[in-house]
Short mmCIF file of C-alpha atoms and ligand atoms in Angstrom, two decimals:
data_model
loop_
_atom_site.label_atom_id
_atom_site.label_comp_id
_atom_site.label_asym_id
_atom_site.label_seq_id
_atom_site.Cartn_x
_atom_site.Cartn_y
_atom_site.Cartn_z
CA MET A 31 75.12 -140.73 98.89
CA ALA A 32 76.59 -140.47 102.39
CA PHE A 33 79.27 -143.01 101.66
CA PHE A 34 82.14 -140.41 101.43
CA GLY A 35 80.11 -137.52 102.99
CA LYS A 36 80.63 -135.98 106.31
CA SER A 37 78.27 -137.23 109.04
CA LYS A 38 78.29 -136.79 112.70
CA LYS A 39 80.94 -138.82 114.52
CA THR A 40 78.28 -141.19 116.24
CA ASP A 41 76.76 -141.93 112.93
CA GLU A 42 80.04 -142.49 111.29
CA LYS A 43 81.00 -144.94 114.02
CA SER A 44 77.93 -146.94 113.19
CA ASP A 45 78.60 -146.75 109.41
CA ILE A 46 82.08 -147.95 109.98
CA SER A 47 80.74 -150.93 111.89
CA GLN A 48 78.87 -151.90 108.64
CA ILE A 49 82.03 -152.12 106.54
CA ILE A 50 84.70 -154.73 106.14
CA LEU A 51 87.51 -153.49 108.30
CA PRO A 52 91.25 -154.30 107.55
CA ALA A 53 92.61 -156.59 110.15
CA HIS A 54 96.00 -154.79 110.21
CA VAL A 55 96.42 -151.05 109.44
CA GLY A 56 99.81 -149.29 109.06
CA ILE A 57 100.06 -145.55 109.36
CA ILE A 58 103.03 -143.47 108.22
CA MET A 59 102.60 -140.58 110.69
CA ASP A 60 104.08 -137.82 108.29
CA GLY A 61 103.75 -134.07 108.05
CA ASN A 62 104.40 -132.82 111.62
CA GLY A 63 107.25 -130.42 110.49
CA ARG A 64 105.14 -128.90 107.76
CA TRP A 65 102.30 -128.45 110.10
CA ALA A 66 104.59 -126.57 112.55
CA LYS A 67 106.28 -124.54 109.65
CA LYS A 68 102.72 -123.39 108.36
CA ARG A 69 102.23 -121.85 111.84
CA GLY A 70 105.64 -120.31 112.27
CA LEU A 71 106.39 -122.77 114.98
CA PRO A 72 109.54 -124.86 115.62
CA ARG A 73 109.37 -128.49 114.06
CA LYS A 74 109.16 -130.03 117.55
CA ALA A 75 105.82 -128.26 118.13
CA GLY A 76 104.52 -130.35 115.30
CA HIS A 77 105.94 -133.41 116.75
CA ARG A 78 104.03 -132.74 120.07
CA GLU A 79 100.77 -132.30 118.12
CA GLY A 80 101.43 -135.37 116.07
CA ALA A 81 101.91 -137.33 119.38
CA LYS A 82 98.38 -136.27 120.45
CA THR A 83 96.97 -137.49 117.11
CA PHE A 84 98.73 -140.70 117.60
CA ARG A 85 96.89 -141.14 120.92
CA THR A 86 93.52 -140.36 119.47
CA ILE A 87 93.83 -142.52 116.34
CA THR A 88 95.21 -145.39 118.36
CA ARG A 89 92.29 -145.29 120.76
CA TYR A 90 89.88 -145.00 117.87
CA CYS A 91 91.33 -148.01 116.00
CA SER A 92 91.03 -150.16 119.07
CA ASP A 93 87.50 -148.89 119.68
CA ILE A 94 86.24 -149.75 116.20
CA GLY A 95 87.89 -153.17 116.25
CA ILE A 96 91.00 -153.03 114.34
CA LYS A 97 93.13 -155.99 115.47
CA TYR A 98 96.63 -154.77 114.63
CA LEU A 99 97.87 -151.08 114.18
CA THR A 100 101.38 -150.38 113.12
CA VAL A 101 102.51 -146.73 113.41
CA TYR A 102 105.81 -145.51 111.94
CA ALA A 103 107.17 -143.15 114.52
CA PHE A 104 110.95 -142.85 113.81
CA SER A 105 112.91 -144.34 110.81
CA THR A 106 116.48 -145.50 110.60
CA GLU A 107 117.04 -142.54 108.43
CA ASN A 108 115.53 -140.01 110.71
CA TRP A 109 118.84 -139.82 112.78
CA LYS A 110 120.13 -137.62 110.04
CA ARG A 111 117.98 -134.76 111.14
CA PRO A 112 119.38 -131.86 113.08
CA GLU A 113 120.54 -132.63 116.62
CA ASP A 114 118.00 -130.48 118.34
CA GLU A 115 115.10 -132.14 116.47
CA VAL A 116 116.38 -135.62 117.15
CA GLY A 117 116.73 -134.68 120.89
CA ALA A 118 113.13 -133.17 120.98
CA LEU A 119 111.83 -136.35 119.53
CA MET A 120 113.76 -138.57 122.11
CA ARG A 121 112.43 -136.44 124.93
CA LEU A 122 108.79 -136.84 123.49
CA PHE A 123 109.23 -140.53 123.21
CA LYS A 124 110.32 -140.68 126.90
CA SER A 125 107.30 -138.75 128.21
CA TYR A 126 104.92 -140.86 126.18
CA LEU A 127 106.46 -144.10 127.16
CA GLU A 128 106.28 -142.88 130.85
CA GLU A 129 102.72 -141.62 130.79
CA ALA A 130 100.70 -142.09 127.82
CA LEU A 131 101.28 -145.62 127.09
CA SER A 132 100.04 -146.57 130.48
CA ASP A 133 96.81 -145.00 129.49
CA PHE A 134 96.43 -147.80 126.89
CA LYS A 135 95.98 -150.15 129.76
CA ASP A 136 92.09 -149.21 129.91
CA ASP A 137 91.90 -150.17 126.22
CA ASP A 138 93.55 -153.36 126.69
CA ILE A 139 96.09 -152.56 124.08
CA VAL A 140 99.20 -154.72 123.64
CA VAL A 141 102.22 -152.51 122.95
CA ARG A 142 105.08 -153.79 120.96
CA PHE A 143 108.07 -151.97 119.43
CA ILE A 144 109.36 -153.03 116.07
CA GLY A 145 112.80 -151.65 115.03
CA ASP A 146 116.36 -151.68 116.35
CA LYS A 147 116.03 -150.87 120.01
CA SER A 148 119.64 -150.70 120.59
CA GLY A 149 119.89 -147.37 118.76
CA PHE A 150 118.07 -145.71 121.80
CA SER A 151 119.45 -144.68 125.21
CA PRO A 152 119.43 -147.35 127.92
CA GLU A 153 116.68 -145.38 129.72
CA LEU A 154 114.39 -145.41 126.64
CA GLN A 155 115.17 -149.12 125.99
CA ALA A 156 114.12 -150.02 129.45
CA LEU A 157 111.00 -147.97 129.05
CA MET A 158 110.26 -149.94 125.81
CA THR A 159 110.70 -153.31 127.48
CA GLU A 160 108.75 -152.36 130.45
CA ASN A 161 105.74 -151.29 128.17
CA GLU A 162 105.99 -154.52 126.26
CA GLU A 163 106.10 -156.69 129.29
CA SER A 164 103.39 -155.02 131.17
CA SER A 165 101.00 -155.11 128.24
CA ALA A 166 101.86 -158.56 126.85
CA SER A 167 99.05 -160.43 128.70
CA ARG A 168 96.35 -158.02 127.36
CA ASP A 169 94.02 -159.29 124.77
CA GLY A 170 92.98 -156.27 122.80
CA MET A 171 94.42 -154.54 119.66
CA VAL A 172 98.25 -155.07 119.12
CA LEU A 173 99.86 -151.80 118.64
CA ASN A 174 103.32 -152.00 116.88
CA ILE A 175 105.29 -148.76 117.33
CA ALA A 176 107.96 -148.61 114.68
CA MET A 177 110.91 -146.82 116.25
CA ASN A 178 114.41 -146.89 114.68
CA TYR A 179 112.59 -148.91 112.10
CA GLY A 180 113.78 -149.32 108.59
CA SER A 181 112.51 -152.30 106.54
CA ARG A 182 115.91 -152.78 104.72
CA ASP A 183 117.56 -152.99 108.04
CA GLU A 184 114.76 -155.45 109.18
CA ILE A 185 115.43 -157.57 106.19
CA VAL A 186 119.25 -157.55 106.59
CA ARG A 187 118.71 -158.53 110.17
CA ALA A 188 116.46 -161.46 109.05
CA VAL A 189 119.06 -162.64 106.50
CA LYS A 190 121.83 -162.59 109.07
CA ASN A 191 119.66 -164.68 111.40
CA ILE A 192 118.64 -167.12 108.87
CA SER A 193 122.21 -167.66 107.83
CA ALA A 194 123.37 -168.02 111.33
CA ASP A 195 120.58 -170.74 111.84
CA VAL A 196 121.64 -172.49 108.75
CA ARG A 197 125.37 -172.45 109.85
CA ASP A 198 124.53 -173.77 113.32
CA GLY A 199 122.32 -176.61 111.70
CA LYS A 200 119.10 -175.39 113.23
CA LEU A 201 117.65 -174.78 109.85
CA ASP A 202 117.72 -176.61 106.45
CA ALA A 203 118.36 -174.08 103.69
CA GLU A 204 116.05 -176.11 101.53
CA LYS A 205 113.21 -175.00 103.81
CA ILE A 206 113.55 -171.31 103.27
CA ASP A 207 110.38 -170.08 101.83
CA SER A 208 108.40 -166.77 102.10
CA ASP A 209 106.63 -167.81 105.30
CA LEU A 210 109.85 -168.60 106.88
CA ILE A 211 111.21 -165.09 105.94
CA SER A 212 108.14 -163.38 107.31
CA GLY A 213 108.82 -165.36 110.70
CA TYR A 214 112.27 -163.73 110.99
CA LEU A 215 110.95 -160.23 110.64
CA TYR A 216 109.91 -157.96 113.63
CA THR A 217 106.23 -158.57 112.74
CA ALA A 218 106.66 -162.43 113.01
CA GLY A 219 103.28 -164.13 113.65
CA GLN A 220 101.38 -161.10 112.67
CA PRO A 221 99.12 -160.77 109.49
CA ASP A 222 100.56 -158.49 106.70
CA PRO A 223 99.13 -154.98 106.69
CA ASP A 224 95.84 -154.86 104.56
CA LEU A 225 95.88 -151.08 104.57
CA ILE A 226 98.75 -148.42 104.81
CA ILE A 227 97.71 -144.86 105.18
CA ARG A 228 100.10 -142.10 104.50
CA PRO A 229 99.05 -138.64 105.51
CA SER A 230 100.78 -135.44 104.27
CA GLY A 231 100.24 -136.25 100.58
CA GLU A 232 103.62 -137.87 99.91
CA TYR A 233 103.43 -140.79 97.44
CA ARG A 234 106.21 -142.97 98.89
CA ILE A 235 106.86 -145.85 101.40
CA SER A 236 110.07 -144.39 102.99
CA ASN A 237 111.46 -147.83 103.99
CA PHE A 238 108.21 -148.97 105.69
CA MET A 239 107.26 -152.68 105.66
CA LEU A 240 108.73 -153.46 102.25
CA TRP A 241 108.30 -157.18 102.52
CA GLN A 242 105.00 -157.08 104.37
CA ALA A 243 103.42 -154.70 101.93
CA ALA A 244 103.58 -156.95 98.83
CA TYR A 245 99.76 -156.86 98.53
CA THR A 246 98.85 -153.88 100.93
CA GLU A 247 96.33 -151.21 99.71
CA PHE A 248 97.62 -147.74 99.96
CA VAL A 249 95.60 -144.75 100.82
CA ILE A 250 97.35 -141.36 100.56
CA MET A 251 95.64 -138.65 102.43
CA ASN A 252 96.04 -134.86 101.71
CA LYS A 253 96.21 -133.98 105.59
CA LEU A 254 99.19 -133.44 107.79
CA TRP A 255 99.37 -135.86 110.55
CA PRO A 256 98.70 -133.41 113.50
CA ASP A 257 95.45 -132.37 111.55
CA PHE A 258 94.35 -136.05 110.96
CA THR A 259 91.04 -136.89 112.73
CA THR A 260 88.83 -139.92 113.34
CA ASP A 261 86.76 -138.75 110.29
CA ASP A 262 89.91 -139.05 108.13
CA MET A 263 90.50 -142.50 109.53
CA ASP A 264 86.77 -143.37 108.63
CA GLU A 265 87.42 -142.04 105.05
CA ALA A 266 90.62 -144.06 104.58
CA LEU A 267 88.71 -147.27 105.83
CA ARG A 268 85.77 -146.60 103.54
CA ILE A 269 88.22 -146.09 100.61
CA TYR A 270 89.86 -149.42 101.49
CA ALA A 271 86.38 -151.21 101.75
CA GLN A 272 85.81 -150.20 98.13
CA ARG A 273 88.97 -151.59 96.82
CA ASN A 274 88.97 -154.90 94.90
CA ARG A 275 91.98 -156.99 96.11
CA ARG A 276 93.02 -159.58 93.65
CA TYR A 277 96.53 -160.72 94.65
CA GLY A 278 97.51 -161.39 91.08
CA GLY A 279 94.33 -163.31 90.20
CA VAL A 280 91.39 -162.15 88.30
C1 IPE B 230 106.87 -137.23 110.71
O1 IPE B 230 106.79 -135.88 110.38
C2 IPE B 230 107.59 -137.56 112.14
C3 IPE B 230 108.88 -138.16 111.92
C4 IPE B 230 109.53 -138.49 110.79
C5 IPE B 230 109.71 -138.21 113.14
P1 IPE B 230 107.99 -135.16 109.71
O2 IPE B 230 108.83 -134.52 110.67
O3 IPE B 230 108.54 -135.86 108.72
O4 IPE B 230 107.19 -133.90 109.04
P2 IPE B 230 107.43 -133.25 107.56
O5 IPE B 230 107.29 -134.43 106.45
O6 IPE B 230 108.88 -132.80 107.60
O7 IPE B 230 106.34 -132.31 107.44
C1 IPE B 231 108.74 -141.44 107.19
O1 IPE B 231 108.70 -140.10 107.09
C2 IPE B 231 109.11 -141.80 108.58
C3 IPE B 231 108.17 -141.57 109.64
C4 IPE B 231 107.05 -140.94 109.50
C5 IPE B 231 108.50 -141.85 111.02
P1 IPE B 231 109.82 -139.21 106.54
O2 IPE B 231 109.40 -137.88 106.68
O3 IPE B 231 111.09 -139.64 107.29
O4 IPE B 231 109.98 -139.67 105.10
P2 IPE B 231 110.56 -138.97 103.75
O5 IPE B 231 111.95 -138.27 104.12
O6 IPE B 231 109.54 -137.92 103.40
O7 IPE B 231 110.64 -140.03 102.72
MG1 MG B 232 108.21 -136.18 106.66
#
């Protein structure tokens, strides 16, 4: 059976068009450092390769009709890495925000950033805002780039904003329910992720979409992110399509 088998890319594309696709896919883009280490290269070389994979996979998701893609690019905890690695990542983000993201124009992709932008340099913040504003009127896939994102941080921020609205009389505390809380998160107005893919073989969530992932399907792939291909994406989507989602029912 060809279901999990490798077929030519063009065939796979048509296969993929036959299966039920998740509306919202999250990807924890992990394994760049190990990819570089395996090759005796500095970790930043892995981040450069990972950025290329990000571009390829984003385009692919848009091509096959995914409606929302959320990629985890930099966590609130990643600041604790050595200064030269953080510096290399910031330079990479800058060049991507300047060049590559404008490429997404042809794909009609709406670019959004989730996370605390204020942690970045004014230059990076301006580039993020510029990308969001220039892509807002497009009507293709929504790409959320999680940068300086931590789900606990996101929930703390939501709780503070909810409290402030209650205090200011804008919100009745009795009206707080799970939909209202979702509406105070960075992903307000978007569906929860149906599928989260973690390459690099790690079995953990690392502070990614804790609230939103209540009923998300997880697929862990044994591939480092720079090695992740469109075939791997197809495989994750096929695994997802076979899952039986019950949401606590029978
Ligand atoms: C993911 O790759 C990129 C970021 C977290 C910024 P890693 O840098 O975590 O790579 P590994 O997990 O050390 O291999
Ligand atoms: C999660 O990966 C964050 C991103 C991919 C941006 P990490 O490499 O930071 O997570 P841990 O440390 O393995 O949990
Ligand atoms: Mg990692």
